Amino acid sequence: MLEVIFDGPNLNAVTAEVHAALPTLWSVIREDDATCVVLARGARKAFSAGGNFDLIDEQLADHGALMRVLRETRDLVYAMIDFPKPVISAARM
């Protein structure tokens, strides 16, 4: 089992760098024969609030940044849809 933990400030919000890396993360895990199942969770009480305020502000100020984030999001969604291994998403109440 591989554990993916979102661990950042402000309810585990992700930075632009983390957001850009997420689609690749799932591709790497897909090819890892040692991983049979993935547990995705957030540190502490929250799973993840999504993009942090800097990422949101960047998208509001720059159309190119918005388009980049939309492409990354598309790639992340397709990577997760095509992911062949079980994923358990754990959110604390």
N, CA, C and O atoms as CSV, one atom per row, in Angstrom:
chain,resi,resn,atom,element,x,y,z
A,1,MET,N,N,0.849,-1.175,0.000
A,1,MET,CA,C,0.000,0.000,0.000
A,1,MET,C,C,0.893,1.236,0.000
A,1,MET,O,O,1.886,1.314,0.723
A,2,LEU,N,N,0.513,2.183,-0.821
A,2,LEU,CA,C,1.207,3.470,-0.874
A,2,LEU,C,C,0.280,4.531,-0.312
A,2,LEU,O,O,-0.896,4.583,-0.670
A,3,GLU,N,N,0.798,5.373,0.561
A,3,GLU,CA,C,0.001,6.433,1.166
A,3,GLU,C,C,0.403,7.771,0.550
A,3,GLU,O,O,1.573,8.154,0.581
A,4,VAL,N,N,-0.581,8.477,-0.010
A,4,VAL,CA,C,-0.390,9.825,-0.549
A,4,VAL,C,C,-1.039,10.768,0.448
A,4,VAL,O,O,-2.242,10.687,0.693
A,5,ILE,N,N,-0.237,11.671,1.030
A,5,ILE,CA,C,-0.739,12.563,2.076
A,5,ILE,C,C,-0.601,14.006,1.621
A,5,ILE,O,O,0.497,14.465,1.309
A,6,PHE,N,N,-1.723,14.719,1.585
A,6,PHE,CA,C,-1.700,16.155,1.343
A,6,PHE,C,C,-1.389,16.824,2.676
A,6,PHE,O,O,-2.154,16.704,3.633
A,7,ASP,N,N,-0.272,17.521,2.731
A,7,ASP,CA,C,0.175,18.115,3.991
A,7,ASP,C,C,0.682,19.523,3.726
A,7,ASP,O,O,1.855,19.721,3.409
A,8,GLY,N,N,-0.197,20.484,3.855
A,8,GLY,CA,C,0.182,21.865,3.632
A,8,GLY,C,C,-0.616,22.777,4.530
A,8,GLY,O,O,-1.525,22.329,5.229
A,9,PRO,N,N,-0.287,24.039,4.516
A,9,PRO,CA,C,-1.032,24.994,5.341
A,9,PRO,C,C,-2.442,25.217,4.793
A,9,PRO,O,O,-2.750,24.834,3.664
A,10,ASN,N,N,-3.271,25.826,5.593
A,10,ASN,CA,C,-4.621,26.208,5.174
A,10,ASN,C,C,-5.409,25.036,4.607
A,10,ASN,O,O,-5.788,25.036,3.436
A,11,LEU,N,N,-5.648,24.055,5.438
A,11,LEU,CA,C,-6.450,22.882,5.065
A,11,LEU,C,C,-5.829,22.094,3.919
A,11,LEU,O,O,-6.533,21.604,3.036
A,12,ASN,N,N,-4.509,21.977,3.941
A,12,ASN,CA,C,-3.768,21.172,2.968
A,12,ASN,C,C,-3.955,21.637,1.529
A,12,ASN,O,O,-3.961,20.825,0.603
A,13,ALA,N,N,-4.106,22.930,1.346
A,13,ALA,CA,C,-4.211,23.491,-0.001
A,13,ALA,C,C,-2.900,23.260,-0.739
A,13,ALA,O,O,-1.827,23.276,-0.137
A,14,VAL,N,N,-2.996,23.043,-2.056
A,14,VAL,CA,C,-1.801,22.735,-2.845
A,14,VAL,C,C,-1.267,23.981,-3.545
A,14,VAL,O,O,-2.024,24.874,-3.925
A,15,THR,N,N,0.040,24.020,-3.704
A,15,THR,CA,C,0.706,25.085,-4.435
A,15,THR,C,C,0.623,24.808,-5.931
A,15,THR,O,O,0.186,23.736,-6.350
A,16,ALA,N,N,1.039,25.769,-6.722
A,16,ALA,CA,C,1.081,25.587,-8.173
A,16,ALA,C,C,1.987,24.410,-8.536
A,16,ALA,O,O,1.679,23.641,-9.446
A,17,GLU,N,N,3.097,24.276,-7.826
A,17,GLU,CA,C,4.044,23.197,-8.125
A,17,GLU,C,C,3.433,21.823,-7.842
A,17,GLU,O,O,3.581,20.892,-8.633
A,18,VAL,N,N,2.751,21.714,-6.715
A,18,VAL,CA,C,2.113,20.434,-6.374
A,18,VAL,C,C,0.989,20.127,-7.365
A,18,VAL,O,O,0.850,18.992,-7.821
A,19,HIS,N,N,0.196,21.134,-7.693
A,19,HIS,CA,C,-0.899,20.933,-8.649
A,19,HIS,C,C,-0.364,20.422,-9.984
A,19,HIS,O,O,-0.950,19.521,-10.584
A,20,ALA,N,N,0.734,20.986,-10.445
A,20,ALA,CA,C,1.326,20.579,-11.721
A,20,ALA,C,C,1.864,19.149,-11.664
A,20,ALA,O,O,1.886,18.452,-12.678
A,21,ALA,N,N,2.295,18.713,-10.484
A,21,ALA,CA,C,2.903,17.389,-10.347
A,21,ALA,C,C,1.881,16.271,-10.155
A,21,ALA,O,O,2.209,15.104,-10.369
A,22,LEU,N,N,0.668,16.593,-9.762
A,22,LEU,CA,C,-0.308,15.546,-9.443
A,22,LEU,C,C,-0.606,14.584,-10.592
A,22,LEU,O,O,-0.661,13.379,-10.346
A,23,PRO,N,N,-0.803,15.041,-11.830
A,23,PRO,CA,C,-1.042,14.051,-12.901
A,23,PRO,C,C,0.121,13.075,-13.076
A,23,PRO,O,O,-0.091,11.887,-13.318
A,24,THR,N,N,1.332,13.571,-12.955
A,24,THR,CA,C,2.519,12.723,-13.088
A,24,THR,C,C,2.613,11.733,-11.935
A,24,THR,O,O,3.037,10.593,-12.125
A,25,LEU,N,N,2.224,12.160,-10.754
A,25,LEU,CA,C,2.249,11.273,-9.593
A,25,LEU,C,C,1.470,9.995,-9.873
A,25,LEU,O,O,1.951,8.897,-9.591
A,26,TRP,N,N,0.259,10.137,-10.431
A,26,TRP,CA,C,-0.567,8.959,-10.687
A,26,TRP,C,C,0.030,8.088,-11.783
A,26,TRP,O,O,-0.136,6.868,-11.751
A,27,SER,N,N,0.715,8.677,-12.742
A,27,SER,CA,C,1.390,7.883,-13.785
A,27,SER,C,C,2.545,7.086,-13.191
A,27,SER,O,O,2.757,5.928,-13.550
A,28,VAL,N,N,3.281,7.704,-12.288
A,28,VAL,CA,C,4.405,7.012,-11.642
A,28,VAL,C,C,3.892,5.860,-10.782
A,28,VAL,O,O,4.448,4.762,-10.818
A,29,ILE,N,N,2.838,6.106,-10.013
A,29,ILE,CA,C,2.280,5.049,-9.160
A,29,ILE,C,C,1.734,3.909,-10.020
A,29,ILE,O,O,1.869,2.739,-9.663
A,30,ARG,N,N,1.125,4.249,-11.140
A,30,ARG,CA,C,0.592,3.230,-12.061
A,30,ARG,C,C,1.681,2.231,-12.456
A,30,ARG,O,O,1.423,1.030,-12.531
A,31,GLU,N,N,2.883,2.720,-12.705
A,31,GLU,CA,C,3.982,1.872,-13.167
A,31,GLU,C,C,4.734,1.187,-12.032
A,31,GLU,O,O,5.611,0.364,-12.293
A,32,ASP,N,N,4.418,1.504,-10.791
A,32,ASP,CA,C,5.111,0.932,-9.630
A,32,ASP,C,C,4.498,-0.425,-9.290
A,32,ASP,O,O,3.400,-0.496,-8.739
A,33,ASP,N,N,5.204,-1.488,-9.618
A,33,ASP,CA,C,4.695,-2.836,-9.380
A,33,ASP,C,C,4.587,-3.170,-7.893
A,33,ASP,O,O,3.851,-4.083,-7.521
A,34,ALA,N,N,5.299,-2.455,-7.051
A,34,ALA,CA,C,5.257,-2.717,-5.614
A,34,ALA,C,C,3.991,-2.157,-4.963
A,34,ALA,O,O,3.658,-2.528,-3.838
A,35,THR,N,N,3.295,-1.279,-5.656
A,35,THR,CA,C,2.077,-0.669,-5.108
A,35,THR,C,C,0.853,-1.389,-5.649
A,35,THR,O,O,0.641,-1.463,-6.859
A,36,CYS,N,N,0.044,-1.924,-4.721
A,36,CYS,CA,C,-1.181,-2.619,-5.116
A,36,CYS,C,C,-2.421,-1.774,-4.844
A,36,CYS,O,O,-3.448,-1.939,-5.503
A,37,VAL,N,N,-2.325,-0.876,-3.878
A,37,VAL,CA,C,-3.449,-0.029,-3.503
A,37,VAL,C,C,-2.894,1.299,-2.996
A,37,VAL,O,O,-1.794,1.358,-2.448
A,38,VAL,N,N,-3.679,2.367,-3.189
A,38,VAL,CA,C,-3.261,3.695,-2.756
A,38,VAL,C,C,-4.257,4.221,-1.733
A,38,VAL,O,O,-5.469,4.153,-1.935
A,39,LEU,N,N,-3.728,4.745,-0.632
A,39,LEU,CA,C,-4.537,5.447,0.352
A,39,LEU,C,C,-4.207,6.925,0.221
A,39,LEU,O,O,-3.081,7.339,0.497
A,40,ALA,N,N,-5.181,7.721,-0.198
A,40,ALA,CA,C,-4.996,9.170,-0.340
A,40,ALA,C,C,-5.722,9.853,0.809
A,40,ALA,O,O,-6.905,9.606,1.041
A,41,ARG,N,N,-4.999,10.720,1.531
A,41,ARG,CA,C,-5.607,11.399,2.663
A,41,ARG,C,C,-4.905,12.729,2.910
A,41,ARG,O,O,-3.822,12.992,2.388
A,42,GLY,N,N,-5.536,13.533,3.696
A,42,GLY,CA,C,-4.937,14.786,4.113
A,42,GLY,C,C,-4.369,14.657,5.508
A,42,GLY,O,O,-4.834,13.853,6.316
A,43,ALA,N,N,-3.360,15.459,5.780
A,43,ALA,CA,C,-2.831,15.516,7.134
A,43,ALA,C,C,-3.840,16.267,8.002
A,43,ALA,O,O,-4.556,17.146,7.522
A,44,ARG,N,N,-3.884,15.919,9.248
A,44,ARG,CA,C,-4.793,16.565,10.202
A,44,ARG,C,C,-6.260,16.378,9.816
A,44,ARG,O,O,-6.646,15.293,9.381
A,45,LYS,N,N,-7.081,17.416,9.968
A,45,LYS,CA,C,-8.537,17.249,9.827
A,45,LYS,C,C,-9.067,17.356,8.403
A,45,LYS,O,O,-10.144,16.826,8.129
A,46,ALA,N,N,-8.379,18.001,7.501
A,46,ALA,CA,C,-8.901,18.236,6.151
A,46,ALA,C,C,-8.250,17.298,5.141
A,46,ALA,O,O,-7.113,16.864,5.326
A,47,PHE,N,N,-8.983,16.990,4.070
A,47,PHE,CA,C,-8.399,16.229,2.961
A,47,PHE,C,C,-7.513,17.178,2.160
A,47,PHE,O,O,-6.289,17.057,2.200
A,48,SER,N,N,-8.105,18.109,1.444
A,48,SER,CA,C,-7.383,19.176,0.749
A,48,SER,C,C,-8.391,20.225,0.301
A,48,SER,O,O,-9.445,19.902,-0.247
A,49,ALA,N,N,-8.057,21.462,0.541
A,49,ALA,CA,C,-8.939,22.560,0.141
A,49,ALA,C,C,-8.824,22.868,-1.344
A,49,ALA,O,O,-9.563,23.710,-1.853
A,50,GLY,N,N,-7.915,22.205,-2.050
A,50,GLY,CA,C,-7.675,22.503,-3.465
A,50,GLY,C,C,-6.486,23.425,-3.596
A,50,GLY,O,O,-5.521,23.320,-2.839
A,51,GLY,N,N,-6.554,24.327,-4.556
A,51,GLY,CA,C,-5.442,25.256,-4.777
A,51,GLY,C,C,-5.343,26.296,-3.680
A,51,GLY,O,O,-6.355,26.768,-3.162
A,52,ASN,N,N,-4.108,26.652,-3.330
A,52,ASN,CA,C,-3.936,27.683,-2.315
A,52,ASN,C,C,-4.269,29.059,-2.898
A,52,ASN,O,O,-4.490,29.191,-4.102
A,53,PHE,N,N,-4.301,30.069,-2.049
A,53,PHE,CA,C,-4.700,31.400,-2.491
A,53,PHE,C,C,-3.755,31.971,-3.544
A,53,PHE,O,O,-4.196,32.692,-4.439
A,54,ASP,N,N,-2.471,31.662,-3.454
A,54,ASP,CA,C,-1.535,32.145,-4.475
A,54,ASP,C,C,-1.881,31.577,-5.848
A,54,ASP,O,O,-1.830,32.290,-6.850
A,55,LEU,N,N,-2.231,30.298,-5.892
A,55,LEU,CA,C,-2.606,29.673,-7.161
A,55,LEU,C,C,-3.898,30.291,-7.706
A,55,LEU,O,O,-4.014,30.537,-8.906
A,56,ILE,N,N,-4.841,30.532,-6.840
A,56,ILE,CA,C,-6.098,31.156,-7.268
A,56,ILE,C,C,-5.852,32.571,-7.775
A,56,ILE,O,O,-6.364,32.960,-8.825
A,57,ASP,N,N,-5.066,33.340,-7.024
A,57,ASP,CA,C,-4.755,34.716,-7.440
A,57,ASP,C,C,-4.036,34.745,-8.785
A,57,ASP,O,O,-4.303,35.609,-9.621
A,58,GLU,N,N,-3.120,33.795,-8.989
A,58,GLU,CA,C,-2.392,33.721,-10.263
A,58,GLU,C,C,-3.361,33.496,-11.425
A,58,GLU,O,O,-3.218,34.115,-12.480
A,59,GLN,N,N,-4.335,32.623,-11.236
A,59,GLN,CA,C,-5.310,32.345,-12.298
A,59,GLN,C,C,-6.200,33.554,-12.580
A,59,GLN,O,O,-6.560,33.809,-13.729
A,60,LEU,N,N,-6.548,34.289,-11.539
A,60,LEU,CA,C,-7.386,35.476,-11.722
A,60,LEU,C,C,-6.643,36.584,-12.469
A,60,LEU,O,O,-7.248,37.350,-13.218
A,61,ALA,N,N,-5.328,36.662,-12.258
A,61,ALA,CA,C,-4.536,37.736,-12.848
A,61,ALA,C,C,-3.999,37.414,-14.237
A,61,ALA,O,O,-3.669,38.321,-15.000
A,62,ASP,N,N,-3.910,36.126,-14.571
A,62,ASP,CA,C,-3.229,35.731,-15.808
A,62,ASP,C,C,-4.009,34.624,-16.516
A,62,ASP,O,O,-4.118,33.505,-16.014
A,63,HIS,N,N,-4.543,34.951,-17.675
A,63,HIS,CA,C,-5.327,33.969,-18.438
A,63,HIS,C,C,-4.487,32.741,-18.796
A,63,HIS,O,O,-5.002,31.623,-18.813
A,64,GLY,N,N,-3.213,32.940,-19.079
A,64,GLY,CA,C,-2.337,31.814,-19.392
A,64,GLY,C,C,-2.205,30.862,-18.213
A,64,GLY,O,O,-2.169,29.644,-18.394
A,65,ALA,N,N,-2.132,31.412,-17.008
A,65,ALA,CA,C,-2.060,30.573,-15.810
A,65,ALA,C,C,-3.357,29.788,-15.631
A,65,ALA,O,O,-3.336,28.610,-15.274
A,66,LEU,N,N,-4.478,30.446,-15.882
A,66,LEU,CA,C,-5.770,29.766,-15.794
A,66,LEU,C,C,-5.818,28.590,-16.763
A,66,LEU,O,O,-6.240,27.494,-16.394
A,67,MET,N,N,-5.391,28.813,-17.991
A,67,MET,CA,C,-5.414,27.742,-18.989
A,67,MET,C,C,-4.466,26.610,-18.598
A,67,MET,O,O,-4.781,25.440,-18.817
A,68,ARG,N,N,-3.310,26.942,-18.023
A,68,ARG,CA,C,-2.354,25.914,-17.568
A,68,ARG,C,C,-3.000,25.052,-16.483
A,68,ARG,O,O,-2.917,23.825,-16.533
A,69,VAL,N,N,-3.641,25.690,-15.506
A,69,VAL,CA,C,-4.266,24.954,-14.410
A,69,VAL,C,C,-5.418,24.101,-14.922
A,69,VAL,O,O,-5.613,22.982,-14.447
A,70,LEU,N,N,-6.180,24.608,-15.877
A,70,LEU,CA,C,-7.258,23.801,-16.453
A,70,LEU,C,C,-6.714,22.565,-17.175
A,70,LEU,O,O,-7.295,21.484,-17.078
A,71,ARG,N,N,-5.602,22.722,-17.896
A,71,ARG,CA,C,-4.981,21.559,-18.568
A,71,ARG,C,C,-4.479,20.556,-17.531
A,71,ARG,O,O,-4.660,19.349,-17.688
A,72,GLU,N,N,-3.846,21.063,-16.468
A,72,GLU,CA,C,-3.358,20.170,-15.413
A,72,GLU,C,C,-4.517,19.417,-14.771
A,72,GLU,O,O,-4.413,18.223,-14.490
A,73,THR,N,N,-5.616,20.122,-14.544
A,73,THR,CA,C,-6.790,19.494,-13.938
A,73,THR,C,C,-7.358,18.419,-14.855
A,73,THR,O,O,-7.711,17.332,-14.398
A,74,ARG,N,N,-7.445,18.718,-16.142
A,74,ARG,CA,C,-7.902,17.713,-17.116
A,74,ARG,C,C,-7.004,16.485,-17.066
A,74,ARG,O,O,-7.490,15.356,-17.011
A,75,ASP,N,N,-5.697,16.706,-17.084
A,75,ASP,CA,C,-4.749,15.586,-17.062
A,75,ASP,C,C,-4.878,14.778,-15.770
A,75,ASP,O,O,-4.764,13.552,-15.784
A,76,LEU,N,N,-5.114,15.470,-14.660
A,76,LEU,CA,C,-5.284,14.778,-13.382
A,76,LEU,C,C,-6.548,13.922,-13.390
A,76,LEU,O,O,-6.520,12.774,-12.948
A,77,VAL,N,N,-7.639,14.464,-13.882
A,77,VAL,CA,C,-8.897,13.714,-13.931
A,77,VAL,C,C,-8.737,12.473,-14.810
A,77,VAL,O,O,-9.151,11.384,-14.412
A,78,TYR,N,N,-8.148,12.618,-15.986
A,78,TYR,CA,C,-7.953,11.453,-16.859
A,78,TYR,C,C,-6.997,10.441,-16.244
A,78,TYR,O,O,-7.199,9.235,-16.385
A,79,ALA,N,N,-5.959,10.917,-15.564
A,79,ALA,CA,C,-5.024,9.995,-14.904
A,79,ALA,C,C,-5.736,9.186,-13.828
A,79,ALA,O,O,-5.463,7.998,-13.657
A,80,MET,N,N,-6.645,9.826,-13.108
A,80,MET,CA,C,-7.380,9.113,-12.058
A,80,MET,C,C,-8.430,8.168,-12.664
A,80,MET,O,O,-8.624,7.061,-12.162
A,81,ILE,N,N,-9.100,8.592,-13.726
A,81,ILE,CA,C,-10.098,7.727,-14.366
A,81,ILE,C,C,-9.438,6.467,-14.907
A,81,ILE,O,O,-9.997,5.376,-14.787
A,82,ASP,N,N,-8.262,6.602,-15.497
A,82,ASP,CA,C,-7.564,5.471,-16.103
A,82,ASP,C,C,-6.703,4.693,-15.115
A,82,ASP,O,O,-6.033,3.738,-15.508
A,83,PHE,N,N,-6.707,5.078,-13.851
A,83,PHE,CA,C,-5.844,4.448,-12.860
A,83,PHE,C,C,-6.354,3.040,-12.557
A,83,PHE,O,O,-7.506,2.880,-12.153
A,84,PRO,N,N,-5.512,2.010,-12.745
A,84,PRO,CA,C,-5.999,0.630,-12.650
A,84,PRO,C,C,-6.004,0.033,-11.245
A,84,PRO,O,O,-6.515,-1.069,-11.045
A,85,LYS,N,N,-5.446,0.740,-10.279
A,85,LYS,CA,C,-5.338,0.180,-8.938
A,85,LYS,C,C,-6.400,0.797,-8.018
A,85,LYS,O,O,-6.862,1.912,-8.261
A,86,PRO,N,N,-6.780,0.075,-6.971
A,86,PRO,CA,C,-7.759,0.646,-6.038
A,86,PRO,C,C,-7.188,1.872,-5.315
A,86,PRO,O,O,-6.021,1.897,-4.926
A,87,VAL,N,N,-8.040,2.879,-5.149
A,87,VAL,CA,C,-7.679,4.083,-4.398
A,87,VAL,C,C,-8.695,4.265,-3.290
A,87,VAL,O,O,-9.901,4.278,-3.535
A,88,ILE,N,N,-8.207,4.405,-2.082
A,88,ILE,CA,C,-9.061,4.689,-0.935
A,88,ILE,C,C,-8.806,6.138,-0.542
A,88,ILE,O,O,-7.676,6.515,-0.234
A,89,SER,N,N,-9.846,6.936,-0.555
A,89,SER,CA,C,-9.733,8.332,-0.142
A,89,SER,C,C,-10.271,8.432,1.275
A,89,SER,O,O,-11.439,8.133,1.524
A,90,ALA,N,N,-9.426,8.849,2.195
A,90,ALA,CA,C,-9.810,8.920,3.591
A,90,ALA,C,C,-9.958,10.374,4.010
A,90,ALA,O,O,-9.002,11.147,3.953
A,91,ALA,N,N,-11.154,10.737,4.429
A,91,ALA,CA,C,-11.418,12.075,4.942
A,91,ALA,C,C,-11.882,11.938,6.384
A,91,ALA,O,O,-12.748,11.119,6.691
A,92,ARG,N,N,-11.309,12.734,7.254
A,92,ARG,CA,C,-11.693,12.677,8.668
A,92,ARG,C,C,-12.903,13.550,8.928
A,92,ARG,O,O,-13.092,14.584,8.288
A,93,MET,N,N,-13.682,13.140,9.832
A,93,MET,CA,C,-14.881,13.909,10.201
A,93,MET,C,C,-14.652,14.622,11.506
A,93,MET,O,O,-15.540,15.324,11.990
